[in-house]
Amino acid sequence: MLTTLNTTYTDTRAADLAWALGREPLPALATLDLELSGAKLQLRLLGASHQVLLEEECGGCSETVACIPGSSTPLPLGVAKRNGNWEYEFAARVEVLSPGSFAGRAQELLALVSEHPHGLAGVFPGSPHAFTAMLAQRHEGQVHWRTWHAYPQDGQLVATRTRVGARVPVPQPVAG
């Protein structure tokens, strides 16, 4: 699903993004509700980037990547957490592209996400290449999502990957 977001472009640069786990739902400009083999997932586009809310048998999870006033947690390159019965893994990277490469990559990503049944993309007014896009799937019992945050003025594209799933117990050797 592709939408034009009815707001001003809040994110100013990739370095302003922060990451948070467990935040309450923030006001969203666009949402996509999904049911992926028993997992309820809500993809949320914020004026300041994205939030994902997940509810499934092993528990819930809320991920926020956005310009969060007062946040002291910058966007990490990677996070791995265990919480109760579930595991959470997050990774982020910043790509710096030339103007021509940036425009091509933006068009490619927007086409991929907008045509996918589990995709949500929002374009900010003022630039066809200023966008936030999200894509979710369930694979081998785990929920995965990817996001892209575009900053055309700096030629920066922030890509994130997240995996959430039930903890897999490690088999203990049998004494014999």
mmCIF file of C-alpha atoms in Angstrom, residues 61-160:
data_model
loop_
_atom_site.group_PDB
_atom_site.id
_atom_site.type_symbol
_atom_site.label_atom_id
_atom_site.label_comp_id
_atom_site.label_asym_id
_atom_site.label_seq_id
_atom_site.Cartn_x
_atom_site.Cartn_y
_atom_site.Cartn_z
ATOM 1 C CA CYS A 61 6.566 -6.400 21.102
ATOM 2 C CA SER A 62 6.636 -2.725 20.169
ATOM 3 C CA GLU A 63 9.498 -1.335 18.068
ATOM 4 C CA THR A 64 9.888 2.372 17.357
ATOM 5 C CA VAL A 65 12.478 3.896 15.047
ATOM 6 C CA ALA A 66 11.867 7.618 14.884
ATOM 7 C CA CYS A 67 13.015 11.101 15.753
ATOM 8 C CA ILE A 68 11.981 10.893 19.401
ATOM 9 C CA PRO A 69 12.356 14.134 21.362
ATOM 10 C CA GLY A 70 14.460 13.556 24.455
ATOM 11 C CA SER A 71 15.510 10.040 23.428
ATOM 12 C CA SER A 72 18.972 9.037 24.514
ATOM 13 C CA THR A 73 19.102 5.800 22.500
ATOM 14 C CA PRO A 74 20.546 6.472 19.046
ATOM 15 C CA LEU A 75 19.901 4.057 16.214
ATOM 16 C CA PRO A 76 22.073 0.996 16.987
ATOM 17 C CA LEU A 77 23.786 -1.128 14.347
ATOM 18 C CA GLY A 78 22.406 -4.220 16.067
ATOM 19 C CA VAL A 79 20.401 -5.390 19.073
ATOM 20 C CA ALA A 80 19.610 -8.882 20.355
ATOM 21 C CA LYS A 81 17.269 -9.249 23.335
ATOM 22 C CA ARG A 82 15.454 -12.034 25.096
ATOM 23 C CA ASN A 83 12.253 -11.211 26.906
ATOM 24 C CA GLY A 84 10.223 -13.977 28.474
ATOM 25 C CA ASN A 85 9.395 -16.500 25.790
ATOM 26 C CA TRP A 86 10.549 -14.481 22.804
ATOM 27 C CA GLU A 87 13.725 -13.316 21.115
ATOM 28 C CA TYR A 88 14.160 -10.004 19.311
ATOM 29 C CA GLU A 89 16.899 -9.140 16.817
ATOM 30 C CA PHE A 90 17.338 -5.750 15.134
ATOM 31 C CA ALA A 91 19.938 -4.476 12.672
ATOM 32 C CA ALA A 92 20.330 -1.119 10.938
ATOM 33 C CA ARG A 93 22.618 0.325 8.322
ATOM 34 C CA VAL A 94 22.929 3.668 6.568
ATOM 35 C CA GLU A 95 23.621 3.710 2.823
ATOM 36 C CA VAL A 96 25.004 6.885 1.244
ATOM 37 C CA LEU A 97 24.088 7.144 -2.440
ATOM 38 C CA SER A 98 24.704 9.585 -5.275
ATOM 39 C CA PRO A 99 21.612 11.609 -6.352
ATOM 40 C CA GLY A 100 21.044 9.394 -9.428
ATOM 41 C CA SER A 101 21.510 6.158 -7.494
ATOM 42 C CA PHE A 102 19.300 7.447 -4.695
ATOM 43 C CA ALA A 103 16.408 8.239 -7.065
ATOM 44 C CA GLY A 104 16.643 4.803 -8.689
ATOM 45 C CA ARG A 105 16.822 2.970 -5.358
ATOM 46 C CA ALA A 106 13.870 5.011 -4.017
ATOM 47 C CA GLN A 107 11.717 4.106 -7.007
ATOM 48 C CA GLU A 108 12.711 0.442 -6.737
ATOM 49 C CA LEU A 109 11.869 0.235 -3.021
ATOM 50 C CA LEU A 110 8.576 2.120 -3.341
ATOM 51 C CA ALA A 111 7.477 -0.201 -6.175
ATOM 52 C CA LEU A 112 8.481 -3.318 -4.186
ATOM 53 C CA VAL A 113 6.688 -2.269 -1.003
ATOM 54 C CA SER A 114 3.573 -0.683 -2.515
ATOM 55 C CA GLU A 115 2.828 -3.799 -4.599
ATOM 56 C CA HIS A 116 3.390 -6.255 -1.728
ATOM 57 C CA PRO A 117 0.310 -7.380 0.278
ATOM 58 C CA HIS A 118 2.268 -6.947 3.539
ATOM 59 C CA GLY A 119 3.867 -3.628 2.598
ATOM 60 C CA LEU A 120 3.173 -0.040 3.650
ATOM 61 C CA ALA A 121 4.946 3.004 2.234
ATOM 62 C CA GLY A 122 4.362 6.682 2.843
ATOM 63 C CA VAL A 123 5.778 9.509 0.753
ATOM 64 C CA PHE A 124 6.279 12.862 2.438
ATOM 65 C CA PRO A 125 5.083 15.985 0.609
ATOM 66 C CA GLY A 126 7.763 17.993 -1.129
ATOM 67 C CA SER A 127 9.926 15.166 -2.502
ATOM 68 C CA PRO A 128 8.920 11.920 -4.241
ATOM 69 C CA HIS A 129 12.044 10.352 -2.732
ATOM 70 C CA ALA A 130 11.360 11.329 0.913
ATOM 71 C CA PHE A 131 9.613 8.252 2.260
ATOM 72 C CA THR A 132 9.310 5.600 4.933
ATOM 73 C CA ALA A 133 8.527 2.060 3.767
ATOM 74 C CA MET A 134 7.837 -1.164 5.683
ATOM 75 C CA LEU A 135 7.483 -4.787 4.632
ATOM 76 C CA ALA A 136 6.553 -7.747 6.879
ATOM 77 C CA GLN A 137 6.460 -11.523 6.554
ATOM 78 C CA ARG A 138 6.319 -14.673 8.635
ATOM 79 C CA HIS A 139 8.988 -17.265 7.966
ATOM 80 C CA GLU A 140 9.703 -20.495 9.846
ATOM 81 C CA GLY A 141 7.557 -19.475 12.830
ATOM 82 C CA GLN A 142 9.125 -16.036 13.209
ATOM 83 C CA VAL A 143 7.897 -12.584 12.220
ATOM 84 C CA HIS A 144 10.293 -10.479 10.166
ATOM 85 C CA TRP A 145 10.048 -6.901 8.993
ATOM 86 C CA ARG A 146 12.234 -4.542 7.046
ATOM 87 C CA THR A 147 12.028 -0.774 6.901
ATOM 88 C CA TRP A 148 13.577 1.975 4.804
ATOM 89 C CA HIS A 149 13.815 5.643 5.768
ATOM 90 C CA ALA A 150 14.874 7.959 2.947
ATOM 91 C CA TYR A 151 16.718 11.254 3.321
ATOM 92 C CA PRO A 152 17.117 12.555 -0.237
ATOM 93 C CA GLN A 153 18.684 15.862 0.812
ATOM 94 C CA ASP A 154 21.705 13.935 2.185
ATOM 95 C CA GLY A 155 21.532 10.937 -0.157
ATOM 96 C CA GLN A 156 21.063 8.677 2.872
ATOM 97 C CA LEU A 157 18.884 5.597 3.074
ATOM 98 C CA VAL A 158 18.483 3.925 6.475
ATOM 99 C CA ALA A 159 17.558 0.242 6.206
ATOM 100 C CA THR A 160 16.500 -1.876 9.192
#
